[in-house]
CSV table of C-alpha atoms and ligand atoms in Angstrom, one decimal:
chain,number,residue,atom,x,y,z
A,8,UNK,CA,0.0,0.0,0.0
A,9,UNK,CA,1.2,3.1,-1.0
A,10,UNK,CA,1.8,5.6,2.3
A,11,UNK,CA,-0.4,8.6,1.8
A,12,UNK,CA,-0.9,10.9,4.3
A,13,UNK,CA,-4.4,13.5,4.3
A,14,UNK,CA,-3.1,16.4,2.9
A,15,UNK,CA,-4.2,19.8,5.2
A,16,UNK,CA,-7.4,20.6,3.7
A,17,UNK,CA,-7.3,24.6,1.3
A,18,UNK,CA,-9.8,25.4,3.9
A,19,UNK,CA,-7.3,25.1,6.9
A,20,UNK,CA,-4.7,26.6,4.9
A,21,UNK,CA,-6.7,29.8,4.1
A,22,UNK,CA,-7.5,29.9,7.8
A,23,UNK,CA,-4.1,29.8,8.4
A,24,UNK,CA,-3.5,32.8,5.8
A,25,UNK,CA,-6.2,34.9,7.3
A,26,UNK,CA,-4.9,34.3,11.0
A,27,UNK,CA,-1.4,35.6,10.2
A,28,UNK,CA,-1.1,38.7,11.4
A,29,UNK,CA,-0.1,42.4,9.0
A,30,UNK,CA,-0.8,40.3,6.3
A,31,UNK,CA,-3.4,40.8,3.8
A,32,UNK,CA,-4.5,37.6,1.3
A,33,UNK,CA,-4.3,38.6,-2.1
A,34,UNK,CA,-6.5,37.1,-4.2
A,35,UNK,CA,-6.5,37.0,-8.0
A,36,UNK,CA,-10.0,37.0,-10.0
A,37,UNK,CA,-10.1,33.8,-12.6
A,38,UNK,CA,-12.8,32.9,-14.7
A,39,UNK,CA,-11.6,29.5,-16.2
A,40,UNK,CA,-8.7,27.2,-16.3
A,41,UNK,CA,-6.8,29.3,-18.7
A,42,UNK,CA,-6.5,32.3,-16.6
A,43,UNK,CA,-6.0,30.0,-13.1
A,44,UNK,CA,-3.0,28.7,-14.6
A,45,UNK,CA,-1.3,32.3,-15.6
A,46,UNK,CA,-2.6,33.1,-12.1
A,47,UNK,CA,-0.9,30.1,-10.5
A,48,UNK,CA,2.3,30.6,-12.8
A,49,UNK,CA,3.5,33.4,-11.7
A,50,UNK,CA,3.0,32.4,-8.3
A,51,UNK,CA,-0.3,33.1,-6.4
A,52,UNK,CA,-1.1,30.4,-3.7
A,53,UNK,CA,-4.6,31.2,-3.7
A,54,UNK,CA,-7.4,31.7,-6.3
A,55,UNK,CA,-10.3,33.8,-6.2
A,56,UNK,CA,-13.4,32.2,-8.9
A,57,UNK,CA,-15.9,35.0,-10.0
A,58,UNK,CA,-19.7,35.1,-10.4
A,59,UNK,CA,-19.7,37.6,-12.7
A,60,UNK,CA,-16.4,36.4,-14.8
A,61,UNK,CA,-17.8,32.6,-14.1
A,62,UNK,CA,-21.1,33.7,-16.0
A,63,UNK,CA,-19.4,35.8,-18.9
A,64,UNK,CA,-16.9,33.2,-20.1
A,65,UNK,CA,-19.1,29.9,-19.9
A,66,UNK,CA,-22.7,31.6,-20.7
A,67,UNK,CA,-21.6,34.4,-22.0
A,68,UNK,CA,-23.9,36.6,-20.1
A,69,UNK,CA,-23.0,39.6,-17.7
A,70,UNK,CA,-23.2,39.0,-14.2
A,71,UNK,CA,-27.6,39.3,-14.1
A,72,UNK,CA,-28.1,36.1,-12.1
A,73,UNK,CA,-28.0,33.9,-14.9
A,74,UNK,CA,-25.5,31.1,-13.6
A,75,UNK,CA,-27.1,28.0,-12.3
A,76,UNK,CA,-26.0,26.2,-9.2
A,77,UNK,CA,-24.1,23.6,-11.3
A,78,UNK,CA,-22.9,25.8,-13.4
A,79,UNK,CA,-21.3,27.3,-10.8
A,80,UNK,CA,-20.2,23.9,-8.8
A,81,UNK,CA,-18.7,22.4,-12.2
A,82,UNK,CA,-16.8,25.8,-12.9
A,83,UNK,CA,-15.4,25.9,-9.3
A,84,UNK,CA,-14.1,22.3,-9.1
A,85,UNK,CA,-12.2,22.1,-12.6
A,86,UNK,CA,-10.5,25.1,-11.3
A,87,UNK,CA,-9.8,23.8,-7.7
A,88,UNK,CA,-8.7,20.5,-9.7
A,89,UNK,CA,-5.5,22.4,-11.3
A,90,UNK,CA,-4.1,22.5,-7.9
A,91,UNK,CA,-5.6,20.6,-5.3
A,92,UNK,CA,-3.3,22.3,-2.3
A,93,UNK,CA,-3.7,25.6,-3.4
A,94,UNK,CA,-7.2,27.3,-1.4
A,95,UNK,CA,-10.3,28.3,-4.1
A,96,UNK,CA,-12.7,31.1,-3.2
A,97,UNK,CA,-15.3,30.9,-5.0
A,98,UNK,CA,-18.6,33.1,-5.8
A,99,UNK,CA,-21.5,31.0,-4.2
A,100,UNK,CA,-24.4,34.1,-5.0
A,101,UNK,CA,-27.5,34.3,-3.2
A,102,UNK,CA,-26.4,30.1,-2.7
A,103,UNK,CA,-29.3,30.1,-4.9
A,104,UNK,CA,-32.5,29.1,-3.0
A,105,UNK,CA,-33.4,28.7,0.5
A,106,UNK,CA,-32.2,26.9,3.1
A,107,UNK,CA,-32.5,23.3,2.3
A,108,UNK,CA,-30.7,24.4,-1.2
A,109,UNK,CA,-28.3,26.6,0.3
A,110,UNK,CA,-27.2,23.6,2.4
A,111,UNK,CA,-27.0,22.1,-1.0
A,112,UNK,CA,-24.7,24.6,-2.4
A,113,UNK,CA,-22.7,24.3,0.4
A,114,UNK,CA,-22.4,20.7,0.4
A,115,UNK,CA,-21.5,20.6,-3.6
A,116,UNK,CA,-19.0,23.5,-3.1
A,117,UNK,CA,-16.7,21.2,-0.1
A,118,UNK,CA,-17.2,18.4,-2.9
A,119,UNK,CA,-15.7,20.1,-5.4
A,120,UNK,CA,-13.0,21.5,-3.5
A,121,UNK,CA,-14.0,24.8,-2.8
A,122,UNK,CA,-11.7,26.4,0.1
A,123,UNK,CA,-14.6,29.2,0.6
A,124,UNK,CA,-17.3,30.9,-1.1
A,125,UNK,CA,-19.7,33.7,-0.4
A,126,UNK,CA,-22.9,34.2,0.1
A,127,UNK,CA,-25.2,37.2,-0.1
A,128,UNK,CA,-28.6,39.0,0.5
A,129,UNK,CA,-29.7,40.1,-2.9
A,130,UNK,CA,-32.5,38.1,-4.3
A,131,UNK,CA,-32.2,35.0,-5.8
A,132,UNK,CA,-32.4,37.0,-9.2
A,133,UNK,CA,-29.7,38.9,-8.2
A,134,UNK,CA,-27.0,41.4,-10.6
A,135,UNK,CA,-23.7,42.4,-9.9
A,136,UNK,CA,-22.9,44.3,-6.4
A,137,UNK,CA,-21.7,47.2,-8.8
A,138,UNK,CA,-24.8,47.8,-10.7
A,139,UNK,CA,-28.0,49.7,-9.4
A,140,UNK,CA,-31.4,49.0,-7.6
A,141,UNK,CA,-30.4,46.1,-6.5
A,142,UNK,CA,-33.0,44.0,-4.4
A,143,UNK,CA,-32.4,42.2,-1.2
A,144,UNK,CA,-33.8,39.6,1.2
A,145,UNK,CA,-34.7,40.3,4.8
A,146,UNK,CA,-32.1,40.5,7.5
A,147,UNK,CA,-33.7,37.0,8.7
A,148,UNK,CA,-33.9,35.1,5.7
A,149,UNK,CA,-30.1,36.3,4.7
A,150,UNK,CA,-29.5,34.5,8.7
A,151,UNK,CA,-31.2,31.6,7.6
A,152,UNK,CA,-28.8,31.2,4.6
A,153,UNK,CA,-25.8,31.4,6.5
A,154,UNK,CA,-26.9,29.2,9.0
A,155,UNK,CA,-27.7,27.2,6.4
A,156,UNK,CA,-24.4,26.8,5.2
A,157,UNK,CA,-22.9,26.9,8.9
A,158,UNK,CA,-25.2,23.8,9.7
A,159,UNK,CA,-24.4,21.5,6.4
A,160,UNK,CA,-20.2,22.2,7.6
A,161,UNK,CA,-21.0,20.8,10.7
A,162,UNK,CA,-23.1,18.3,9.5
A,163,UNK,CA,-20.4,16.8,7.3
A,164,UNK,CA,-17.5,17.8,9.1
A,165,UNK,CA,-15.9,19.0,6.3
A,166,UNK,CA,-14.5,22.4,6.2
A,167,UNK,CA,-15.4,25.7,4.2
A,168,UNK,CA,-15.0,29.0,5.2
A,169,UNK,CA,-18.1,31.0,4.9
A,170,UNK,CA,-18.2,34.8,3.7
A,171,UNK,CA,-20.8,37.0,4.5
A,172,UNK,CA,-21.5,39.3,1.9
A,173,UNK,CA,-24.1,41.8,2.1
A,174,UNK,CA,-25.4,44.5,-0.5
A,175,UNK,CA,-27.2,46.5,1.5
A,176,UNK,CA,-24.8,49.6,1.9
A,177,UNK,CA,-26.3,51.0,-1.6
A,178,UNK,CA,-30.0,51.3,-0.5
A,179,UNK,CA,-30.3,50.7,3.2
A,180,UNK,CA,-27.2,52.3,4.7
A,181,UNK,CA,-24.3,51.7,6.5
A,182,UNK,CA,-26.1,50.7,10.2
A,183,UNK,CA,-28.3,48.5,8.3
A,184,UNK,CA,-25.7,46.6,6.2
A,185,UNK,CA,-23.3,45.8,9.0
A,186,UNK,CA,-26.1,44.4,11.7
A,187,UNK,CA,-26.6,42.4,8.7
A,188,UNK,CA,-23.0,41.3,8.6
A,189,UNK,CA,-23.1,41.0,12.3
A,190,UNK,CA,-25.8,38.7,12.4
A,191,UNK,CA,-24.1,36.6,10.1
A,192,UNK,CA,-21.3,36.0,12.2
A,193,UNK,CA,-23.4,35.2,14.8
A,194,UNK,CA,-24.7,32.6,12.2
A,195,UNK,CA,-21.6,31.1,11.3
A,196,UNK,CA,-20.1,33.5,9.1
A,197,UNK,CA,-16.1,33.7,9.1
A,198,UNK,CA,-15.4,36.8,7.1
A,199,UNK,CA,-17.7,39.9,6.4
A,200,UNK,CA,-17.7,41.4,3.1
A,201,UNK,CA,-19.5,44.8,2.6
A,202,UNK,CA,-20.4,45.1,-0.8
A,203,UNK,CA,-20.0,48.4,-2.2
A,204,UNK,CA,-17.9,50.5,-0.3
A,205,UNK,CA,-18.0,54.1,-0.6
A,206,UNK,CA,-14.7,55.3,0.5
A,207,UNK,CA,-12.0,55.0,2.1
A,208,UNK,CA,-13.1,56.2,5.3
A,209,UNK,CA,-15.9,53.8,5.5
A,210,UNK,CA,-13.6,51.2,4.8
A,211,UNK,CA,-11.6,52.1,7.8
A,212,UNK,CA,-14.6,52.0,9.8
A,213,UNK,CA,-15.6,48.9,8.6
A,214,UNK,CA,-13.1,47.2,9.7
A,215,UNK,CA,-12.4,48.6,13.1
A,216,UNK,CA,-16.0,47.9,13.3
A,217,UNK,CA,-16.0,44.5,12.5
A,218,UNK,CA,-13.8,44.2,15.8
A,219,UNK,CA,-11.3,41.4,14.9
A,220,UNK,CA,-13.5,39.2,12.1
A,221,UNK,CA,-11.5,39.1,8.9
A,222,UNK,CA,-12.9,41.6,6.3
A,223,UNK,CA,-12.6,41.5,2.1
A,224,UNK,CA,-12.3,44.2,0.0
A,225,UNK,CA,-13.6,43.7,-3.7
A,226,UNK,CA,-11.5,46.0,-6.2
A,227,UNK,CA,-13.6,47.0,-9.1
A,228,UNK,CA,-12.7,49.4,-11.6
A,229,UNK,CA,-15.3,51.4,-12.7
A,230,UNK,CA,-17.9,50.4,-9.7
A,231,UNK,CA,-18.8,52.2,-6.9
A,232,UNK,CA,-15.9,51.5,-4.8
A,233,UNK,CA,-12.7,53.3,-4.6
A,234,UNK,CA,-10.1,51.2,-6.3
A,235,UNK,CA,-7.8,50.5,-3.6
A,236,UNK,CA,-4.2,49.2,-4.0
A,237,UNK,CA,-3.2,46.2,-1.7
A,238,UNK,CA,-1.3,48.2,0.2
A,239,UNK,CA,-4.2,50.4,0.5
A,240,UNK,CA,-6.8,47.8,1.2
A,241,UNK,CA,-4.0,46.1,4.1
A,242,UNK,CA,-4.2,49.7,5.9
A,243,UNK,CA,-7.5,49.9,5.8
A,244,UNK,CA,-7.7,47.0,7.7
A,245,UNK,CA,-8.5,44.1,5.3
A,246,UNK,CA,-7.7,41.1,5.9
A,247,UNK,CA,-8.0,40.2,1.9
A,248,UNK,CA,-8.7,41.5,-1.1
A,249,UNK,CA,-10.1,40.2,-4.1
A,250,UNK,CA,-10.0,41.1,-8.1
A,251,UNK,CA,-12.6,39.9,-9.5
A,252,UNK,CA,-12.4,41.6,-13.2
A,253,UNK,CA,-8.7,41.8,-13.4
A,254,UNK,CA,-7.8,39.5,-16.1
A,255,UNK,CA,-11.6,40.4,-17.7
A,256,UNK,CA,-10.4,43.8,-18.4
A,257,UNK,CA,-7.2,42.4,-19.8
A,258,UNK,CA,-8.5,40.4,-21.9
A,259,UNK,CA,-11.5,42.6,-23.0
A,260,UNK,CA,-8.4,44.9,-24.0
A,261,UNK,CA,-5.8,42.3,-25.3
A,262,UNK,CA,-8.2,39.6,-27.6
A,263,UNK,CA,-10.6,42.5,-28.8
A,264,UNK,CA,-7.2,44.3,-30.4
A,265,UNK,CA,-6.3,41.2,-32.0
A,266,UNK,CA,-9.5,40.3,-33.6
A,267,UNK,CA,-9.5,44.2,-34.8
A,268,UNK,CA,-6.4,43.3,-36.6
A,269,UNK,CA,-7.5,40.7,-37.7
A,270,UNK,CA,-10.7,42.0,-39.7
A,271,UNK,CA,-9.3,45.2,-40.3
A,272,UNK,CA,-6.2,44.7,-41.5
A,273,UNK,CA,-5.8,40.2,-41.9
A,274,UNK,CA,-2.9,40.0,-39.0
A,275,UNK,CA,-3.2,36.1,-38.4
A,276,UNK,CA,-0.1,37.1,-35.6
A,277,UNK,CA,-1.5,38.8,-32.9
A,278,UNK,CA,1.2,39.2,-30.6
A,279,UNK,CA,2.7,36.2,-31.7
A,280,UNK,CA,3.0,34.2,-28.8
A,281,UNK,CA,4.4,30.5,-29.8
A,282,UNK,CA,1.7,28.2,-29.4
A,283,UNK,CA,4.2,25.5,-27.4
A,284,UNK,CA,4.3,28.5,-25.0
A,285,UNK,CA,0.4,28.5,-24.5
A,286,UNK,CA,0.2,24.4,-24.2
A,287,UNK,CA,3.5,25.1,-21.6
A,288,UNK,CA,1.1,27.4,-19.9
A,289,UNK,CA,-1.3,25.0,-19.1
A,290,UNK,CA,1.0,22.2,-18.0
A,291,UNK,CA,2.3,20.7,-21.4
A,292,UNK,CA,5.5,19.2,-19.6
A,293,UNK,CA,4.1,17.7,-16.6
A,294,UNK,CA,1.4,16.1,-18.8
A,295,UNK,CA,3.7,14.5,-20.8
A,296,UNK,CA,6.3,13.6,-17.8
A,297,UNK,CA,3.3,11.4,-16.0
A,298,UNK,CA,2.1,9.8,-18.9
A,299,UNK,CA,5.9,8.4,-19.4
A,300,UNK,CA,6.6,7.8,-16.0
A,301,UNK,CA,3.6,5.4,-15.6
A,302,UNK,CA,4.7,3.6,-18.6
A,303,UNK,CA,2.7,5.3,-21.3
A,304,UNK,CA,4.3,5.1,-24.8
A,305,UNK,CA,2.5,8.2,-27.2
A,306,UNK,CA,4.8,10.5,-26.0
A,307,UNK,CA,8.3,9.0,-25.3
A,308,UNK,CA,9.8,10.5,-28.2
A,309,UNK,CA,8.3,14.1,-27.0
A,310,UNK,CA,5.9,16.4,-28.3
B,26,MIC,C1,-17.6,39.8,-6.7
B,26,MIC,C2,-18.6,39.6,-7.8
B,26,MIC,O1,-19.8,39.0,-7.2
B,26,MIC,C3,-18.1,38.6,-8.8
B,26,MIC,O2,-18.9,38.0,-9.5
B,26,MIC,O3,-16.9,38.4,-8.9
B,26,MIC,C4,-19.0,40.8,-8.6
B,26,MIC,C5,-17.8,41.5,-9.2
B,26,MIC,C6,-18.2,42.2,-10.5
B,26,MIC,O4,-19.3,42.0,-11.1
B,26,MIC,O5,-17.4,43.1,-10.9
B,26,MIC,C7,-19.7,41.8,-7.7
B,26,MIC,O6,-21.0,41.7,-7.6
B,26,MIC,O7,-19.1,42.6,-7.0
């Protein structure tokens, strides 16, 4: 029998991340497995899996509540399966139902590897934190989904760690928002996320307030927030940060410049990038080292 040891679960490790102290997690946003690998080649040790990225590059649709459940589920565990010791956050919505399904989100998120996901008060037909008039839940039913997910963790005894999002800064306030998030601590919520922050001196506050419980910053360009540098976001207090439309915007600027040039002008090039360097991006070498190290013969001679 081989000797294998259980690894330490991602959940534990981010746990570990978050409890280390003047140090913020930095999270990059990925939307698929191309852009996990570039995140995890240059070196990230954590992932963070947009909704709204999540939505755009497997439905094609913005970020309007679209994604199912399992689309959401199959999305998060091929990307936790690229590396299975490096923690996933992942977008878990509204956990898109109530209760009973939440605690079926929950459950299929730990199955798929999923080292944390959030969960929010909009309504199940919910749209990007960064658009307008949004709608939300009751604080009471945005308890019940927390505890939702707090109660299926315990029930399996499987680690996740549950984020509290709330989006009720934009139309109910400040006080309202964070007795929301503090009722979801009290409901088994790890970290509190306030959607939507307005500045950077409610960011402060926010945190102080939180007294202790790790908070997330979501940087989005062009929303309402202030776009905060890490080193920003850390002195504010946060504990991480996430980008959820970094490598959206880069690619929305990169690919739509070469398919310009393409019809505009017939450049088959782009910038040129050798298409051995794109398979070696997404683990051409190791592929090809396992198959001939268990014996396999179609690659022997190379590729
Ligand atoms: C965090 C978020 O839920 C996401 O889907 O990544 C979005 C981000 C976005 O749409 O830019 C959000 O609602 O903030």
């Amino acid at each position: 029998m081989a000797d294998l040891k259980p690894p330490q679960t991602t959940a534990s490790k981010l746990r570990a991340m978050l409890a280390q102290e003047n140090e913020i997690v930095v999270c990059p946003g990925v939307y698929d497995g191309y852009t996990s690998r570039l995140a995890l080649n240059v070196g990230f040790k954590i992932l963070y899996m947009t909704g709204a990225g999540t939505t755009m590059s497997r439905l094609g649709i913005a970020d309007l509540g679209v994604a199912t459940m399992n689309d959401m589920r199959d999305h998060a565990a091929m990307i936790a399966s690229l590396d299975p010791t490096i923690p996933l956050i992942a977008d878990a919505d509204t956990g898109y139902g109530g209760p009973l399904m939440v605690g079926r989100t929950t459950a299929a998120y730990i199955n798929a590897g999923v080292a944390a996901f959030h969960l929010e008060d909009q309504v199940v037909n919910k749209r990007c934190g960064h658009l307008k008039n949004k709608e939300l839940v009751d604080e009471d039913t945005f308890s019940s989904r927390i505890r939702a997910a707090s109660n299926m963790r315990a029930q399996l005894s499987r680690d996740i760690v549950i984020i509290a999002r709330t989006d009720a800064l934009a139309s109910l306030g400040y006080d309202v928002a964070m007795s929301r998030l503090r009722k979801a601590v009290e409901a088994g919520a790890d970290v509190a996320f306030l959607e939507g922050v307005t500045s950077v001196e409610e960011a402060e506050k926010f945190c102080t307030e939180m007294k202790g419980v790790p908070c997330l910053y979501n940087c989005v360009p062009g929303g309402v927030s202030p776009v905060l540098n890490v080193k920003e976001a850390k002195e504010c207090g946060y504990k991480l940060v996430i980008t959820p439309t970094l490598a959206l915007g880069a690619v929305y600027e990169a690919v739509s410049k070469a398919y310009k040039g393409l019809i505009e002008e017939g450049d088959t090039k782009g910038n040129g990038v050798a298409v051995r360097t794109l398979f070696e991006s997404c683990g051409l070498n190791e592929a090809v080292e396992f198959d001939v190290k268990a014996g396999g013969t179609l690659y022997q001679k190379g590729v």
